[in-house]
Amino acid sequence: MTAPTPSPSAPGPGSAPGGTGRTRLSPDQRRTQLLETGFRLLATRSLDELSIDLLAEEAGISRGLLYHYFGGKQGYYEAVVQHAADQLYRRTAPPAAGEPMDRLLVSLGGYVDYVVAHHTGYRSLVTAARGGNEKLRAIYDTTFAALADRFFTSDPDGLVLPDTPAVRLLIHAWQAMVEDLVLTWCDDPAGLTRDDLLQVITTSLPALVETLPGREV
């Protein structure tokens, strides 16, 4: 929904004096704006290309203000990665009700769409997390652990799986497969449509669970 445009004779809340039209933001609002700007830029740029100068230009602020909020380039990188991880978790939330496989399909659809929309940045985040940066790796691992935890719930409408070490090991491997498959598909779909891809990754999880010793389905 588009916010209504303030009347020229009545400046909107937060407008700077003198009729400049520039909106004053609280510190929290400004920080969120900077994170959203970085997140948007990651759609077409790698993390290394996300410079302080570029962000300052995009946000229309000084470099000094960026350092004020994030303490430097590395602090900003980590904050943007955490913001991106939070967005990923939110956008992959399954519906509150429905058949288990339908809910999983919706959740994975959100994941595929997220990776497609932020392909360059997402790939660079994965590379950075695997490249020895402990803080980025911790964000990455924590996020995917939280995504895995969604399967272990008492929700009667959910894809309930037994919370055992074997199942967790399998889900961890399945997540890695899904990530690699989606990233590879972005580069070369190999004749698979989005629906084809979702069918493969959605049905592969219960198929793998069925192979566990003593698992009744």
Short mmCIF file of C-alpha atoms in Angstrom, two decimals:
data_model
loop_
_atom_site.label_atom_id
_atom_site.label_comp_id
_atom_site.label_asym_id
_atom_site.label_seq_id
_atom_site.Cartn_x
_atom_site.Cartn_y
_atom_site.Cartn_z
CA MET A 1 0.00 0.00 0.00
CA THR A 2 1.38 3.41 -0.93
CA ALA A 3 1.50 5.99 1.84
CA PRO A 4 -0.49 9.16 1.17
CA THR A 5 1.55 12.13 -0.01
CA PRO A 6 1.53 15.03 2.48
CA SER A 7 0.00 18.25 1.28
CA PRO A 8 2.58 20.93 0.30
CA SER A 9 1.04 23.23 2.90
CA ALA A 10 1.30 20.65 5.65
CA PRO A 11 4.68 18.93 5.88
CA GLY A 12 4.55 15.33 7.03
CA PRO A 13 5.81 14.18 10.42
CA GLY A 14 9.56 14.31 10.69
CA SER A 15 10.09 16.71 7.80
CA ALA A 16 13.05 19.00 8.20
CA PRO A 17 12.37 22.68 8.84
CA GLY A 18 12.60 25.07 5.93
CA GLY A 19 10.50 22.95 3.58
CA THR A 20 13.38 20.77 2.34
CA GLY A 21 11.19 17.67 2.43
CA ARG A 22 13.97 15.56 3.99
CA THR A 23 12.57 13.24 6.62
CA ARG A 24 14.19 13.01 10.01
CA LEU A 25 14.65 9.44 11.12
CA SER A 26 15.17 8.10 14.59
CA PRO A 27 18.44 6.20 15.15
CA ASP A 28 16.60 2.86 14.90
CA GLN A 29 14.80 3.93 11.73
CA ARG A 30 18.05 5.14 10.16
CA ARG A 31 19.85 1.92 11.02
CA THR A 32 17.01 -0.13 9.54
CA GLN A 33 17.08 2.01 6.41
CA LEU A 34 20.81 1.36 5.97
CA LEU A 35 20.35 -2.38 6.45
CA GLU A 36 17.48 -2.46 3.95
CA THR A 37 19.61 -0.53 1.46
CA GLY A 38 22.45 -3.01 1.84
CA PHE A 39 20.03 -5.92 1.55
CA ARG A 40 18.58 -4.45 -1.67
CA LEU A 41 22.04 -3.91 -3.15
CA LEU A 42 22.90 -7.56 -2.48
CA ALA A 43 20.39 -8.55 -5.15
CA THR A 44 22.94 -7.68 -7.83
CA ARG A 45 26.24 -7.34 -5.95
CA SER A 46 28.49 -9.60 -3.97
CA LEU A 47 29.32 -8.82 -0.35
CA ASP A 48 32.79 -7.61 -1.38
CA GLU A 49 31.21 -5.12 -3.79
CA LEU A 50 29.06 -3.65 -1.04
CA SER A 51 31.33 -0.75 -0.16
CA ILE A 52 30.81 1.98 2.40
CA ASP A 53 31.04 4.59 -0.37
CA LEU A 54 28.33 2.86 -2.42
CA LEU A 55 25.97 2.56 0.51
CA ALA A 56 26.53 6.16 1.57
CA GLU A 57 25.71 7.28 -1.97
CA GLU A 58 22.61 5.09 -2.21
CA ALA A 59 21.33 6.19 1.20
CA GLY A 60 22.24 9.84 0.70
CA ILE A 61 24.30 10.04 3.89
CA SER A 62 27.92 10.57 4.87
CA ARG A 63 30.50 7.84 5.37
CA GLY A 64 30.89 9.07 8.93
CA LEU A 65 27.28 8.25 9.73
CA LEU A 66 27.80 4.68 8.54
CA TYR A 67 30.81 4.30 10.79
CA HIS A 68 28.76 5.78 13.62
CA TYR A 69 26.11 3.06 13.29
CA PHE A 70 28.28 0.06 12.42
CA GLY A 71 31.82 0.88 13.51
CA GLY A 72 33.34 0.09 10.14
CA LYS A 73 33.08 -2.05 7.03
CA GLN A 74 33.22 -5.41 8.79
CA GLY A 75 30.59 -4.40 11.32
CA TYR A 76 28.33 -3.29 8.51
CA TYR A 77 28.87 -6.55 6.60
CA GLU A 78 27.93 -8.58 9.64
CA ALA A 79 24.83 -6.47 10.30
CA VAL A 80 23.67 -6.80 6.68
CA VAL A 81 24.24 -10.55 6.72
CA GLN A 82 22.22 -10.88 9.93
CA HIS A 83 19.47 -8.75 8.40
CA ALA A 84 19.48 -10.91 5.27
CA ALA A 85 19.31 -14.06 7.41
CA ASP A 86 16.35 -12.67 9.34
CA GLN A 87 14.61 -11.90 6.05
CA LEU A 88 15.26 -15.44 4.81
CA TYR A 89 13.75 -16.94 7.94
CA ARG A 90 10.70 -14.70 7.71
CA ARG A 91 10.09 -15.31 4.02
CA THR A 92 10.29 -19.09 4.36
CA ALA A 93 7.71 -19.31 7.14
CA PRO A 94 5.14 -22.00 6.23
CA PRO A 95 1.41 -21.29 6.40
CA ALA A 96 -0.20 -21.80 9.79
CA ALA A 97 -2.50 -24.54 8.50
CA GLY A 98 -2.83 -26.98 5.64
CA GLU A 99 -1.52 -30.35 4.54
CA PRO A 100 2.08 -31.01 5.61
CA MET A 101 3.51 -31.30 2.11
CA ASP A 102 1.62 -28.23 0.94
CA ARG A 103 3.07 -26.22 3.82
CA LEU A 104 6.57 -27.48 3.02
CA LEU A 105 6.05 -26.56 -0.63
CA VAL A 106 5.10 -22.99 0.30
CA SER A 107 8.10 -22.68 2.60
CA LEU A 108 10.50 -23.94 -0.04
CA GLY A 109 8.86 -21.71 -2.63
CA GLY A 110 9.75 -18.77 -0.41
CA TYR A 111 13.34 -20.01 -0.23
CA VAL A 112 13.69 -20.41 -4.00
CA ASP A 113 12.20 -16.98 -4.65
CA TYR A 114 14.51 -15.43 -2.05
CA VAL A 115 17.63 -16.96 -3.63
CA VAL A 116 16.51 -15.98 -7.15
CA ALA A 117 15.85 -12.38 -6.08
CA HIS A 118 19.20 -12.07 -4.28
CA HIS A 119 21.26 -14.58 -6.23
CA THR A 120 24.57 -12.70 -6.45
CA GLY A 121 24.53 -11.56 -2.85
CA TYR A 122 23.31 -14.89 -1.49
CA ARG A 123 26.06 -16.80 -3.26
CA SER A 124 28.67 -14.39 -1.88
CA LEU A 125 27.26 -14.80 1.64
CA VAL A 126 27.51 -18.57 1.38
CA THR A 127 31.08 -18.27 0.11
CA ALA A 128 32.02 -15.86 2.91
CA ALA A 129 30.46 -18.11 5.55
CA ARG A 130 32.45 -21.07 4.26
CA GLY A 131 35.64 -19.06 3.91
CA GLY A 132 36.65 -18.88 7.54
CA ASN A 133 34.86 -15.74 8.73
CA GLU A 134 33.71 -16.97 12.13
CA LYS A 135 30.99 -14.36 12.69
CA LEU A 136 29.43 -14.84 9.26
CA ARG A 137 29.66 -18.60 9.68
CA ALA A 138 27.89 -18.35 13.03
CA ILE A 139 25.04 -16.35 11.47
CA TYR A 140 24.78 -18.87 8.65
CA ASP A 141 24.79 -21.91 10.95
CA THR A 142 22.33 -20.37 13.41
CA THR A 143 19.90 -19.51 10.63
CA PHE A 144 19.93 -22.96 9.08
CA ALA A 145 19.61 -24.59 12.49
CA ALA A 146 16.51 -22.45 13.09
CA LEU A 147 15.10 -23.50 9.73
CA ALA A 148 15.71 -27.15 10.60
CA ASP A 149 14.03 -26.73 13.98
CA ARG A 150 10.77 -25.92 12.22
CA PHE A 151 10.39 -29.61 11.44
CA PHE A 152 10.41 -30.60 15.09
CA THR A 153 7.10 -29.28 16.27
CA SER A 154 3.94 -30.56 17.88
CA ASP A 155 1.85 -28.63 15.33
CA PRO A 156 -0.66 -31.27 14.14
CA ASP A 157 -0.80 -29.63 10.72
CA GLY A 158 2.97 -29.57 10.31
CA LEU A 159 5.46 -31.96 8.77
CA VAL A 160 6.24 -33.54 12.11
CA LEU A 161 9.42 -35.60 12.19
CA PRO A 162 10.90 -37.50 15.13
CA ASP A 163 13.59 -35.40 16.79
CA THR A 164 16.44 -37.89 16.68
CA PRO A 165 20.14 -37.47 15.87
CA ALA A 166 19.67 -39.49 12.68
CA VAL A 167 16.81 -37.30 11.44
CA ARG A 168 18.71 -34.11 12.27
CA LEU A 169 21.74 -35.42 10.39
CA LEU A 170 19.58 -36.20 7.39
CA ILE A 171 17.90 -32.78 7.43
CA HIS A 172 21.29 -31.08 7.65
CA ALA A 173 22.43 -32.95 4.54
CA TRP A 174 19.14 -32.25 2.76
CA GLN A 175 19.47 -28.52 3.46
CA ALA A 176 22.94 -28.52 1.93
CA MET A 177 21.62 -30.35 -1.12
CA VAL A 178 18.71 -27.93 -1.52
CA GLU A 179 20.99 -24.91 -1.27
CA ASP A 180 23.44 -26.26 -3.82
CA LEU A 181 20.69 -27.39 -6.17
CA VAL A 182 18.89 -24.04 -6.09
CA LEU A 183 22.09 -22.05 -6.63
CA THR A 184 23.11 -24.31 -9.51
CA TRP A 185 19.62 -24.07 -11.01
CA CYS A 186 19.88 -20.27 -10.93
CA ASP A 187 22.98 -20.52 -13.13
CA ASP A 188 21.63 -23.26 -15.39
CA PRO A 189 18.01 -24.47 -15.01
CA ALA A 190 18.82 -27.60 -17.07
CA GLY A 191 15.30 -27.61 -18.47
CA LEU A 192 13.63 -27.52 -15.04
CA THR A 193 10.93 -24.95 -14.36
CA ARG A 194 10.48 -23.40 -10.94
CA ASP A 195 7.62 -25.83 -10.28
CA ASP A 196 9.80 -28.76 -11.37
CA LEU A 197 12.55 -27.66 -9.00
CA LEU A 198 10.13 -27.28 -6.10
CA GLN A 199 8.69 -30.72 -6.76
CA VAL A 200 12.16 -32.28 -6.60
CA ILE A 201 13.31 -30.61 -3.40
CA THR A 202 9.97 -30.92 -1.61
CA THR A 203 9.45 -34.63 -2.24
CA SER A 204 13.09 -35.52 -1.63
CA LEU A 205 12.91 -34.91 2.13
CA PRO A 206 10.19 -37.44 3.04
CA ALA A 207 11.74 -39.88 0.55
CA LEU A 208 15.05 -39.64 2.39
CA VAL A 209 13.41 -39.98 5.79
CA GLU A 210 11.76 -43.19 4.63
CA THR A 211 15.17 -44.76 4.12
CA LEU A 212 16.16 -44.42 7.78
CA PRO A 213 16.33 -47.79 9.63
CA GLY A 214 13.22 -48.48 11.64
CA ARG A 215 11.32 -45.55 10.12
CA GLU A 216 7.65 -46.37 9.51
CA VAL A 217 5.71 -44.17 7.06
#
